[in-house]
Amino acid sequence: MAKMTPRTLSGFMELLPAPQQQMERILQTLRETYALYGFTPLDTPVIESSEVLLAKGGGETEKQIYRFQKGEADLSLRFDLTVPLAKYVALHYNDLSFPFRRYQIGKVYRGERAQRGRFREFYQADIDIIGDGKLSILNEAEIPSIIYKTFSALGLKRFRICVNNRKILNGFYAMLGLTEASGEIMRTVDKLDKIGFEKVEAILTKELGIPAEKAAEILSFISINGTNESVLSGLEAYQGQNPLFDEGLNELKMVVRCLADFGVPEEAFAVDLTIARGLDYYTGTVYETVLLDHPEIGSVCSGGRYDNLAEYYTDKQLPGVGISIGLTRLFYVLGEQNMLNPALNTAPADVLVLPMTDDLSAAVSTATRLRESGIRVQLYAEQKKFKQKMSYADKLGIPFVVFLGEDEIAQEKISLKDMRSGEQTLLPLGEAAGKILDTLEEFGKAAPIC
Amino acid sequence: MAKMTPRTLSGFMELLPAPQQQMERILQTLRETYALYGFTPLDTPVIESSEVLLAKGGGETEKQIYRFQKGEADLSLRFDLTVPLAKYVALHYNDLSFPFRRYQIGKVYRGERAQRGRFREFYQADIDIIGDGKLSILNEAEIPSIIYKTFSALGLKRFRICVNNRKILNGFYAMLGLTEASGEIMRTVDKLDKIGFEKVEAILTKELGIPAEKAAEILSFISINGTNESVLSGLEAYQGQNPLFDEGLNELKMVVRCLADFGVPEEAFAVDLTIARGLDYYTGTVYETVLLDHPEIGSVCSGGRYDNLAEYYTDKQLPGVGISIGLTRLFYVLGEQNMLNPALNTAPADVLVLPMTDDLSAAVSTATRLRESGIRVQLYAEQKKFKQKMSYADKLGIPFVVFLGEDEIAQEKISLKDMRSGEQTLLPLGEAAGKILDTLEEFGKAAPIC
């Protein structure tokens, strides 16, 4: 028969079993951490009606959308988890309690130009808190704590959560009489890290036509940095000139003041006046998260406060705050940077049971009893040479092998081999299970990222 | 602004938060149980190249496939998890160790006619064990144990795993000289439950043109029932006439013999000669699982042994055995039958912390410390009346509310209200956390299905 050459589409991540186990650990860590903060899991369809999904217009991503006909229906694959959330909240408004806290981890689709490290199918891991009409600032203050806990639980140490407030920026540009240009200015300032002060100044004055003295004020404003305290006191110099600015400054102070009580260490956090999160969508606190040793990757967790989640679907005012992790890209980058922890147990099983007799009864009972203790077991009864069986366990990194020959069965014991130390011991099953569980507990402490 | 009416496509399940929590518990139980048996998680793209996905032809489902162009590419959404597995194993053959045991839980797409309880996007939860060239019969014998453990872990009690062997059927029809018609005969016999003996006989003789005495032999054969022992001894009467039959009978005996050692109680299992699993694909043991109180639902977990997983992609002979649960439909049916356990904790949090002072510091610290103990906490700082706050906790079924007023703060204690008993106590935080954890442990024992 003629064969079709199997292949996976480019831009679609398909992992081998060991890295997939690492990915699963990351997914499980995210689910558990988000749940700790009282977010409920949500799952919405991958396919939506195009007119519903694109009610707002696809914006920059319009061309990238997977859109097609099926029968009479005009359908699209979701390109983020925010539009489906807006639809969900508007549609199920009467059945929800507010503030509504949900997390969603799911695949989204964007037909981007294929290139290394860019994916057309990728996981986003989002949390959002949606208020009905109003939403307390405490929710904005809580977000850095969630980011901190999430990345710490994943094993990351050297990262920083950068925070700013759009009201401060909008208020400041209003003081300068530059409200109309503020969007363009923020997009320019956002590039500061990449292009430097001089080029920012050049764009402000030459391309955007901002008078030199105002450009200088902008540069002096975004140069305010240092500890949180010193940035806040630097900002206080501008107080009293614009009510929006003052409101933003008060919010920012509240966010900073809560950090310690939320368990976020000072060094994991920075007020950064240069970040704005391009989208006009954001109206209050905005967040970015950078890996200190890999600033070139950009933000690995971003988001902010917005005033109106679902304005395309409902008249209800639904303010919210949320953050998103681009998980597939993050996983790819961690792999590239050798930051995936090789000490993580990625084996498909904790124990490989090898029957050495024709009667498999003892081997089956042993596997069953080990599984009842919560130990992951494979039972290997293939007709192979002993060496091949051991090599199977070895290749997969299965930490323990159990042998059951006539001697063991006669003595009602098992031979347990620790594959890492090479040590082999003859033990009663219960004792062996205890030993395995102790080792696994130690093993299980390894975080997915190192 | 004109609003777009939000809607979700028909045939796409979108759950409210409480049922979604139940679904998540089911997903988590499946992941844990499959892992216990040494299956490794896999995740493959939802989109594949049409020529790869449809190499075998879509068969009955061809018209249902979501197929579309994106740029130059002819793409399709996966319609099951078996074809992607075949592609994966053929593509990554050199990187895998065999037997390769994987589970995959993911969404698949079929544009079926919309009707109640039929879904166009639905989860399948599959496990497969793939051998390289050969695969020990012990793998087939292990499957009933996995099914038993899975449904028991979900909380189901009254179900039965029905097993047959295609070699027995094929051997039997060969004895009768009916090999050519055997596919049609099996499809007819498969309907026995629904249409009864008389109609089966009528179809066999009139539609398929099988002589009356042979039809009688078929009916007498499929009437063999009773305990496993009596079915096996009924089958022994046919031994020695056809080698394939004898091989199948030996395999079936092996499967039955292993049950007790695998921890499967006799009453959860039955040899059933009427099941064949329509597909020609299966070549050995076949499985169906029925809910004893809802036989009308049909099989909720089915599968079998096959000889050649990936013949469209590779010359390698890759026999395997696998089962699949149609999870979305199962969840829907369980809901319809009121079998989803209302005692399951579906709240988004275990504790709602209510600050009663303007300074939120104590409330934030309390929430942080409770979360550090592994307790899921929401911090509620919205400007609402006390009654509304309590009603929020009540509606969401949050089991505990913590109050922090000036008295509590002064005494370095918290007021803990158990929402189910109504009991309110003033306690040091550590003690309160212990009490909450004890209650949750009890609570956590509830299985998703009742």
PDB file of C-alpha atoms in Angstrom, chain B residues 69-321:
ATOM      1  CA  GLN B  69      -8.556  26.256   3.283  1.00  0.00           C
ATOM      2  CA  LYS B  70      -6.188  28.669   5.023  1.00  0.00           C
ATOM      3  CA  GLY B  71      -4.007  30.340   2.440  1.00  0.00           C
ATOM      4  CA  GLU B  72      -2.702  27.466   0.309  1.00  0.00           C
ATOM      5  CA  ALA B  73      -3.215  24.854   2.984  1.00  0.00           C
ATOM      6  CA  ASP B  74      -6.033  22.275   3.011  1.00  0.00           C
ATOM      7  CA  LEU B  75      -6.740  21.742   6.688  1.00  0.00           C
ATOM      8  CA  SER B  76      -9.091  19.638   8.826  1.00  0.00           C
ATOM      9  CA  LEU B  77     -10.030  19.499  12.480  1.00  0.00           C
ATOM     10  CA  ARG B  78      -9.425  16.086  14.052  1.00  0.00           C
ATOM     11  CA  PHE B  79     -12.553  13.931  14.291  1.00  0.00           C
ATOM     12  CA  ASP B  80     -11.085  11.418  16.732  1.00  0.00           C
ATOM     13  CA  LEU B  81      -7.850  10.870  18.666  1.00  0.00           C
ATOM     14  CA  THR B  82      -6.901   7.614  16.967  1.00  0.00           C
ATOM     15  CA  VAL B  83      -5.800   8.987  13.594  1.00  0.00           C
ATOM     16  CA  PRO B  84      -3.626  11.645  15.287  1.00  0.00           C
ATOM     17  CA  LEU B  85      -2.128   8.854  17.446  1.00  0.00           C
ATOM     18  CA  ALA B  86      -1.339   6.802  14.348  1.00  0.00           C
ATOM     19  CA  LYS B  87       0.330   9.834  12.793  1.00  0.00           C
ATOM     20  CA  TYR B  88       2.220  10.583  16.012  1.00  0.00           C
ATOM     21  CA  VAL B  89       3.552   7.054  16.445  1.00  0.00           C
ATOM     22  CA  ALA B  90       4.583   6.778  12.779  1.00  0.00           C
ATOM     23  CA  LEU B  91       6.204  10.223  12.821  1.00  0.00           C
ATOM     24  CA  HIS B  92       8.027   9.866  16.138  1.00  0.00           C
ATOM     25  CA  TYR B  93       8.636   6.108  15.932  1.00  0.00           C
ATOM     26  CA  ASN B  94      12.377   6.418  16.524  1.00  0.00           C
ATOM     27  CA  ASP B  95      11.909   8.506  19.645  1.00  0.00           C
ATOM     28  CA  LEU B  96       9.389   6.227  21.337  1.00  0.00           C
ATOM     29  CA  SER B  97       9.820   3.091  23.443  1.00  0.00           C
ATOM     30  CA  PHE B  98       7.401   0.223  22.898  1.00  0.00           C
ATOM     31  CA  PRO B  99       4.971  -0.850  24.185  1.00  0.00           C
ATOM     32  CA  PHE B 100       3.993   2.803  24.036  1.00  0.00           C
ATOM     33  CA  ARG B 101       1.223   3.647  26.483  1.00  0.00           C
ATOM     34  CA  ARG B 102      -0.421   6.995  26.081  1.00  0.00           C
ATOM     35  CA  TYR B 103      -3.593   8.695  27.190  1.00  0.00           C
ATOM     36  CA  GLN B 104      -5.068  11.681  25.470  1.00  0.00           C
ATOM     37  CA  ILE B 105      -8.055  13.727  26.582  1.00  0.00           C
ATOM     38  CA  GLY B 106      -8.998  16.314  24.017  1.00  0.00           C
ATOM     39  CA  LYS B 107     -11.682  17.896  21.916  1.00  0.00           C
ATOM     40  CA  VAL B 108     -12.645  16.422  18.565  1.00  0.00           C
ATOM     41  CA  TYR B 109     -15.010  17.778  15.927  1.00  0.00           C
ATOM     42  CA  ARG B 110     -17.827  16.273  13.908  1.00  0.00           C
ATOM     43  CA  GLY B 111     -20.402  18.377  12.109  1.00  0.00           C
ATOM     44  CA  GLU B 112     -23.278  16.074  12.963  1.00  0.00           C
ATOM     45  CA  ARG B 113     -26.874  17.046  12.538  1.00  0.00           C
ATOM     46  CA  ALA B 114     -27.697  19.067  15.643  1.00  0.00           C
ATOM     47  CA  GLN B 115     -29.955  17.280  18.095  1.00  0.00           C
ATOM     48  CA  ARG B 116     -30.312  17.032  21.840  1.00  0.00           C
ATOM     49  CA  GLY B 117     -27.395  15.233  23.422  1.00  0.00           C
ATOM     50  CA  ARG B 118     -25.358  15.181  20.200  1.00  0.00           C
ATOM     51  CA  PHE B 119     -22.289  17.359  20.126  1.00  0.00           C
ATOM     52  CA  ARG B 120     -20.198  18.770  17.310  1.00  0.00           C
ATOM     53  CA  GLU B 121     -17.328  19.560  19.646  1.00  0.00           C
ATOM     54  CA  PHE B 122     -16.751  16.908  22.274  1.00  0.00           C
ATOM     55  CA  TYR B 123     -14.080  15.478  24.515  1.00  0.00           C
ATOM     56  CA  GLN B 124     -12.750  12.023  23.942  1.00  0.00           C
ATOM     57  CA  ALA B 125     -10.677  10.392  26.645  1.00  0.00           C
ATOM     58  CA  ASP B 126      -8.584   7.640  25.071  1.00  0.00           C
ATOM     59  CA  ILE B 127      -5.929   5.225  26.204  1.00  0.00           C
ATOM     60  CA  ASP B 128      -3.940   2.995  23.878  1.00  0.00           C
ATOM     61  CA  ILE B 129      -1.050   0.578  24.256  1.00  0.00           C
ATOM     62  CA  ILE B 130       0.927   0.210  21.038  1.00  0.00           C
ATOM     63  CA  GLY B 131       3.365  -2.622  20.463  1.00  0.00           C
ATOM     64  CA  ASP B 132       6.186  -2.768  17.973  1.00  0.00           C
ATOM     65  CA  GLY B 133       5.526  -5.890  15.892  1.00  0.00           C
ATOM     66  CA  LYS B 134       3.986  -7.824  18.777  1.00  0.00           C
ATOM     67  CA  LEU B 135       1.979  -7.071  21.898  1.00  0.00           C
ATOM     68  CA  SER B 136       1.428  -9.406  24.846  1.00  0.00           C
ATOM     69  CA  ILE B 137      -2.127 -10.577  25.566  1.00  0.00           C
ATOM     70  CA  LEU B 138      -1.618  -9.322  29.129  1.00  0.00           C
ATOM     71  CA  ASN B 139      -2.273  -5.809  27.813  1.00  0.00           C
ATOM     72  CA  GLU B 140      -5.698  -6.908  26.611  1.00  0.00           C
ATOM     73  CA  ALA B 141      -6.314  -8.538  29.977  1.00  0.00           C
ATOM     74  CA  GLU B 142      -5.405  -5.335  31.783  1.00  0.00           C
ATOM     75  CA  ILE B 143      -7.992  -3.147  30.037  1.00  0.00           C
ATOM     76  CA  PRO B 144     -11.061  -4.280  32.069  1.00  0.00           C
ATOM     77  CA  SER B 145      -9.116  -3.365  35.197  1.00  0.00           C
ATOM     78  CA  ILE B 146      -8.505   0.147  33.874  1.00  0.00           C
ATOM     79  CA  ILE B 147     -12.164   0.559  32.957  1.00  0.00           C
ATOM     80  CA  TYR B 148     -13.211  -0.738  36.374  1.00  0.00           C
ATOM     81  CA  LYS B 149     -10.836   1.547  38.252  1.00  0.00           C
ATOM     82  CA  THR B 150     -11.801   4.565  36.151  1.00  0.00           C
ATOM     83  CA  PHE B 151     -15.538   4.291  36.626  1.00  0.00           C
ATOM     84  CA  SER B 152     -15.172   3.315  40.291  1.00  0.00           C
ATOM     85  CA  ALA B 153     -12.994   6.370  40.884  1.00  0.00           C
ATOM     86  CA  LEU B 154     -15.685   8.508  39.268  1.00  0.00           C
ATOM     87  CA  GLY B 155     -18.164   7.119  41.802  1.00  0.00           C
ATOM     88  CA  LEU B 156     -20.118   4.779  39.523  1.00  0.00           C
ATOM     89  CA  LYS B 157     -21.209   1.510  41.062  1.00  0.00           C
ATOM     90  CA  ARG B 158     -23.707  -0.211  38.819  1.00  0.00           C
ATOM     91  CA  PHE B 159     -21.903  -0.796  35.539  1.00  0.00           C
ATOM     92  CA  ARG B 160     -20.715  -3.832  33.623  1.00  0.00           C
ATOM     93  CA  ILE B 161     -17.720  -4.320  31.382  1.00  0.00           C
ATOM     94  CA  CYS B 162     -18.688  -6.612  28.511  1.00  0.00           C
ATOM     95  CA  VAL B 163     -15.956  -8.444  26.668  1.00  0.00           C
ATOM     96  CA  ASN B 164     -15.793 -10.594  23.568  1.00  0.00           C
ATOM     97  CA  ASN B 165     -13.081 -11.699  21.183  1.00  0.00           C
ATOM     98  CA  ARG B 166     -13.219 -11.156  17.438  1.00  0.00           C
ATOM     99  CA  LYS B 167     -11.143 -14.279  16.809  1.00  0.00           C
ATOM    100  CA  ILE B 168     -13.889 -16.358  18.419  1.00  0.00           C
ATOM    101  CA  LEU B 169     -16.468 -14.724  16.189  1.00  0.00           C
ATOM    102  CA  ASN B 170     -14.382 -14.921  13.030  1.00  0.00           C
ATOM    103  CA  GLY B 171     -13.422 -18.517  13.823  1.00  0.00           C
ATOM    104  CA  PHE B 172     -17.039 -19.471  14.454  1.00  0.00           C
ATOM    105  CA  TYR B 173     -18.266 -17.934  11.197  1.00  0.00           C
ATOM    106  CA  ALA B 174     -15.404 -19.663   9.372  1.00  0.00           C
ATOM    107  CA  MET B 175     -16.633 -23.017  10.802  1.00  0.00           C
ATOM    108  CA  LEU B 176     -20.024 -22.260   9.256  1.00  0.00           C
ATOM    109  CA  GLY B 177     -18.433 -21.278   5.938  1.00  0.00           C
ATOM    110  CA  LEU B 178     -19.798 -17.759   6.423  1.00  0.00           C
ATOM    111  CA  THR B 179     -16.538 -15.803   6.503  1.00  0.00           C
ATOM    112  CA  GLU B 180     -17.578 -13.471   3.696  1.00  0.00           C
ATOM    113  CA  ALA B 181     -20.857 -12.547   5.331  1.00  0.00           C
ATOM    114  CA  SER B 182     -19.354 -12.344   8.828  1.00  0.00           C
ATOM    115  CA  GLY B 183     -19.156  -8.525   8.843  1.00  0.00           C
ATOM    116  CA  GLU B 184     -22.842  -8.207   7.976  1.00  0.00           C
ATOM    117  CA  ILE B 185     -23.785 -10.930  10.442  1.00  0.00           C
ATOM    118  CA  MET B 186     -21.911  -9.238  13.299  1.00  0.00           C
ATOM    119  CA  ARG B 187     -23.542  -5.912  12.548  1.00  0.00           C
ATOM    120  CA  THR B 188     -26.905  -7.649  12.696  1.00  0.00           C
ATOM    121  CA  VAL B 189     -26.156  -9.569  15.885  1.00  0.00           C
ATOM    122  CA  ASP B 190     -24.913  -6.331  17.441  1.00  0.00           C
ATOM    123  CA  LYS B 191     -28.520  -5.068  17.252  1.00  0.00           C
ATOM    124  CA  LEU B 192     -29.840  -8.019  19.261  1.00  0.00           C
ATOM    125  CA  ASP B 193     -30.445  -5.902  22.361  1.00  0.00           C
ATOM    126  CA  LYS B 194     -32.548  -3.441  20.422  1.00  0.00           C
ATOM    127  CA  ILE B 195     -34.508  -5.622  18.007  1.00  0.00           C
ATOM    128  CA  GLY B 196     -34.619  -9.081  19.618  1.00  0.00           C
ATOM    129  CA  PHE B 197     -33.983 -12.636  18.419  1.00  0.00           C
ATOM    130  CA  GLU B 198     -36.808 -12.899  15.936  1.00  0.00           C
ATOM    131  CA  LYS B 199     -35.856  -9.864  13.948  1.00  0.00           C
ATOM    132  CA  VAL B 200     -32.191 -10.869  13.972  1.00  0.00           C
ATOM    133  CA  GLU B 201     -33.182 -14.257  12.581  1.00  0.00           C
ATOM    134  CA  ALA B 202     -35.375 -12.602   9.939  1.00  0.00           C
ATOM    135  CA  ILE B 203     -32.542 -10.342   8.779  1.00  0.00           C
ATOM    136  CA  LEU B 204     -30.083 -13.240   8.720  1.00  0.00           C
ATOM    137  CA  THR B 205     -32.280 -15.482   6.609  1.00  0.00           C
ATOM    138  CA  LYS B 206     -34.178 -12.989   4.459  1.00  0.00           C
ATOM    139  CA  GLU B 207     -31.815 -10.077   3.967  1.00  0.00           C
ATOM    140  CA  LEU B 208     -28.481 -11.854   4.153  1.00  0.00           C
ATOM    141  CA  GLY B 209     -29.773 -15.092   2.570  1.00  0.00           C
ATOM    142  CA  ILE B 210     -28.272 -17.368   5.233  1.00  0.00           C
ATOM    143  CA  PRO B 211     -29.751 -20.895   5.258  1.00  0.00           C
ATOM    144  CA  ALA B 212     -32.176 -21.457   8.143  1.00  0.00           C
ATOM    145  CA  GLU B 213     -30.091 -24.150   9.873  1.00  0.00           C
ATOM    146  CA  LYS B 214     -27.015 -21.930   9.888  1.00  0.00           C
ATOM    147  CA  ALA B 215     -29.046 -19.009  11.184  1.00  0.00           C
ATOM    148  CA  ALA B 216     -30.249 -21.296  13.959  1.00  0.00           C
ATOM    149  CA  GLU B 217     -26.653 -22.188  14.809  1.00  0.00           C
ATOM    150  CA  ILE B 218     -25.771 -18.515  14.969  1.00  0.00           C
ATOM    151  CA  LEU B 219     -28.686 -17.812  17.285  1.00  0.00           C
ATOM    152  CA  SER B 220     -27.806 -20.755  19.465  1.00  0.00           C
ATOM    153  CA  PHE B 221     -24.185 -19.552  19.619  1.00  0.00           C
ATOM    154  CA  ILE B 222     -25.042 -15.998  20.636  1.00  0.00           C
ATOM    155  CA  SER B 223     -27.493 -17.366  23.205  1.00  0.00           C
ATOM    156  CA  ILE B 224     -24.614 -18.781  25.203  1.00  0.00           C
ATOM    157  CA  ASN B 225     -24.685 -16.692  28.359  1.00  0.00           C
ATOM    158  CA  GLY B 226     -24.634 -16.803  32.139  1.00  0.00           C
ATOM    159  CA  THR B 227     -21.580 -16.632  34.369  1.00  0.00           C
ATOM    160  CA  ASN B 228     -18.143 -16.296  32.839  1.00  0.00           C
ATOM    161  CA  GLU B 229     -17.464 -19.939  33.661  1.00  0.00           C
ATOM    162  CA  SER B 230     -20.618 -21.150  31.951  1.00  0.00           C
ATOM    163  CA  VAL B 231     -19.985 -19.058  28.829  1.00  0.00           C
ATOM    164  CA  LEU B 232     -16.430 -20.349  28.603  1.00  0.00           C
ATOM    165  CA  SER B 233     -17.548 -23.946  29.001  1.00  0.00           C
ATOM    166  CA  GLY B 234     -20.293 -23.340  26.398  1.00  0.00           C
ATOM    167  CA  LEU B 235     -17.593 -22.150  24.016  1.00  0.00           C
ATOM    168  CA  GLU B 236     -15.421 -25.200  24.715  1.00  0.00           C
ATOM    169  CA  ALA B 237     -17.980 -27.289  22.858  1.00  0.00           C
ATOM    170  CA  TYR B 238     -16.808 -25.620  19.645  1.00  0.00           C
ATOM    171  CA  GLN B 239     -13.101 -26.191  20.295  1.00  0.00           C
ATOM    172  CA  GLY B 240     -10.825 -28.090  17.889  1.00  0.00           C
ATOM    173  CA  GLN B 241     -12.637 -27.120  14.689  1.00  0.00           C
ATOM    174  CA  ASN B 242     -10.926 -23.877  13.810  1.00  0.00           C
ATOM    175  CA  PRO B 243      -7.487 -22.652  14.935  1.00  0.00           C
ATOM    176  CA  LEU B 244      -8.521 -18.987  15.026  1.00  0.00           C
ATOM    177  CA  PHE B 245     -11.485 -19.855  17.243  1.00  0.00           C
ATOM    178  CA  ASP B 246      -9.223 -21.820  19.581  1.00  0.00           C
ATOM    179  CA  GLU B 247      -6.756 -18.946  19.757  1.00  0.00           C
ATOM    180  CA  GLY B 248      -9.549 -16.507  20.570  1.00  0.00           C
ATOM    181  CA  LEU B 249     -10.934 -18.801  23.248  1.00  0.00           C
ATOM    182  CA  ASN B 250      -7.494 -19.097  24.863  1.00  0.00           C
ATOM    183  CA  GLU B 251      -7.161 -15.322  24.859  1.00  0.00           C
ATOM    184  CA  LEU B 252     -10.588 -14.886  26.372  1.00  0.00           C
ATOM    185  CA  LYS B 253      -9.758 -17.420  29.091  1.00  0.00           C
ATOM    186  CA  MET B 254      -6.586 -15.499  29.868  1.00  0.00           C
ATOM    187  CA  VAL B 255      -8.541 -12.235  30.147  1.00  0.00           C
ATOM    188  CA  VAL B 256     -11.096 -13.832  32.480  1.00  0.00           C
ATOM    189  CA  ARG B 257      -8.431 -15.577  34.542  1.00  0.00           C
ATOM    190  CA  CYS B 258      -6.594 -12.317  35.250  1.00  0.00           C
ATOM    191  CA  LEU B 259      -9.672 -10.429  36.467  1.00  0.00           C
ATOM    192  CA  ALA B 260      -9.402 -11.226  40.162  1.00  0.00           C
ATOM    193  CA  ASP B 261      -5.677 -10.435  40.308  1.00  0.00           C
ATOM    194  CA  PHE B 262      -6.408  -7.150  38.561  1.00  0.00           C
ATOM    195  CA  GLY B 263      -8.970  -6.330  41.250  1.00  0.00           C
ATOM    196  CA  VAL B 264     -12.063  -6.555  39.054  1.00  0.00           C
ATOM    197  CA  PRO B 265     -15.035  -8.095  40.876  1.00  0.00           C
ATOM    198  CA  GLU B 266     -16.862 -10.839  39.000  1.00  0.00           C
ATOM    199  CA  GLU B 267     -20.154  -8.918  38.934  1.00  0.00           C
ATOM    200  CA  ALA B 268     -18.588  -5.950  37.103  1.00  0.00           C
ATOM    201  CA  PHE B 269     -17.631  -8.130  34.162  1.00  0.00           C
ATOM    202  CA  ALA B 270     -19.355 -10.320  31.604  1.00  0.00           C
ATOM    203  CA  VAL B 271     -18.343 -12.280  28.560  1.00  0.00           C
ATOM    204  CA  ASP B 272     -20.908 -11.230  25.959  1.00  0.00           C
ATOM    205  CA  LEU B 273     -20.813 -13.021  22.617  1.00  0.00           C
ATOM    206  CA  THR B 274     -23.150 -10.524  20.968  1.00  0.00           C
ATOM    207  CA  ILE B 275     -20.781  -7.589  20.987  1.00  0.00           C
ATOM    208  CA  ALA B 276     -18.445  -7.132  18.051  1.00  0.00           C
ATOM    209  CA  ARG B 277     -17.760  -3.358  17.802  1.00  0.00           C
ATOM    210  CA  GLY B 278     -18.890  -2.734  14.192  1.00  0.00           C
ATOM    211  CA  LEU B 279     -15.443  -1.728  12.910  1.00  0.00           C
ATOM    212  CA  ASP B 280     -13.405  -4.237  10.897  1.00  0.00           C
ATOM    213  CA  TYR B 281     -10.453  -2.590  12.560  1.00  0.00           C
ATOM    214  CA  TYR B 282     -10.684  -4.788  15.693  1.00  0.00           C
ATOM    215  CA  THR B 283      -9.060  -8.219  15.605  1.00  0.00           C
ATOM    216  CA  GLY B 284      -8.979  -9.571  19.171  1.00  0.00           C
ATOM    217  CA  THR B 285     -10.573  -8.687  22.486  1.00  0.00           C
ATOM    218  CA  VAL B 286     -13.352  -6.073  22.248  1.00  0.00           C
ATOM    219  CA  TYR B 287     -14.875  -4.100  25.103  1.00  0.00           C
ATOM    220  CA  GLU B 288     -18.108  -2.295  25.865  1.00  0.00           C
ATOM    221  CA  THR B 289     -19.254  -0.786  29.148  1.00  0.00           C
ATOM    222  CA  VAL B 290     -22.901  -0.357  30.078  1.00  0.00           C
ATOM    223  CA  LEU B 291     -24.601   1.414  32.952  1.00  0.00           C
ATOM    224  CA  LEU B 292     -26.882  -1.232  34.468  1.00  0.00           C
ATOM    225  CA  ASP B 293     -29.616   1.284  35.265  1.00  0.00           C
ATOM    226  CA  HIS B 294     -29.377   3.016  31.893  1.00  0.00           C
ATOM    227  CA  PRO B 295     -28.796   0.400  29.200  1.00  0.00           C
ATOM    228  CA  GLU B 296     -30.576   2.712  26.733  1.00  0.00           C
ATOM    229  CA  ILE B 297     -27.512   4.979  26.715  1.00  0.00           C
ATOM    230  CA  GLY B 298     -25.465   2.253  25.069  1.00  0.00           C
ATOM    231  CA  SER B 299     -21.783   1.728  25.735  1.00  0.00           C
ATOM    232  CA  VAL B 300     -20.004   4.517  27.642  1.00  0.00           C
ATOM    233  CA  CYS B 301     -16.505   3.112  27.162  1.00  0.00           C
ATOM    234  CA  SER B 302     -15.581   0.926  24.204  1.00  0.00           C
ATOM    235  CA  GLY B 303     -12.591  -0.324  22.324  1.00  0.00           C
ATOM    236  CA  GLY B 304     -10.553  -3.336  21.479  1.00  0.00           C
ATOM    237  CA  ARG B 305      -7.460  -4.915  20.103  1.00  0.00           C
ATOM    238  CA  TYR B 306      -6.299  -4.013  16.584  1.00  0.00           C
ATOM    239  CA  ASP B 307      -3.433  -5.340  14.460  1.00  0.00           C
ATOM    240  CA  ASN B 308      -2.221  -2.332  12.621  1.00  0.00           C
ATOM    241  CA  LEU B 309      -2.528   1.174  13.989  1.00  0.00           C
ATOM    242  CA  ALA B 310      -0.672   3.156  11.368  1.00  0.00           C
ATOM    243  CA  GLU B 311      -0.699   1.196   8.116  1.00  0.00           C
ATOM    244  CA  TYR B 312      -1.494   4.345   6.143  1.00  0.00           C
ATOM    245  CA  TYR B 313       1.690   6.026   7.357  1.00  0.00           C
ATOM    246  CA  THR B 314       4.273   3.297   7.836  1.00  0.00           C
ATOM    247  CA  ASP B 315       5.286  -0.262   6.933  1.00  0.00           C
ATOM    248  CA  LYS B 316       5.920  -0.963  10.578  1.00  0.00           C
ATOM    249  CA  GLN B 317       3.460  -3.411  12.083  1.00  0.00           C
ATOM    250  CA  LEU B 318       2.016  -1.637  15.137  1.00  0.00           C
ATOM    251  CA  PRO B 319      -0.614  -3.720  16.943  1.00  0.00           C
ATOM    252  CA  GLY B 320      -2.412  -2.181  19.860  1.00  0.00           C
ATOM    253  CA  VAL B 321      -5.320  -2.154  22.218  1.00  0.00           C
TER     254      VAL B 321
END
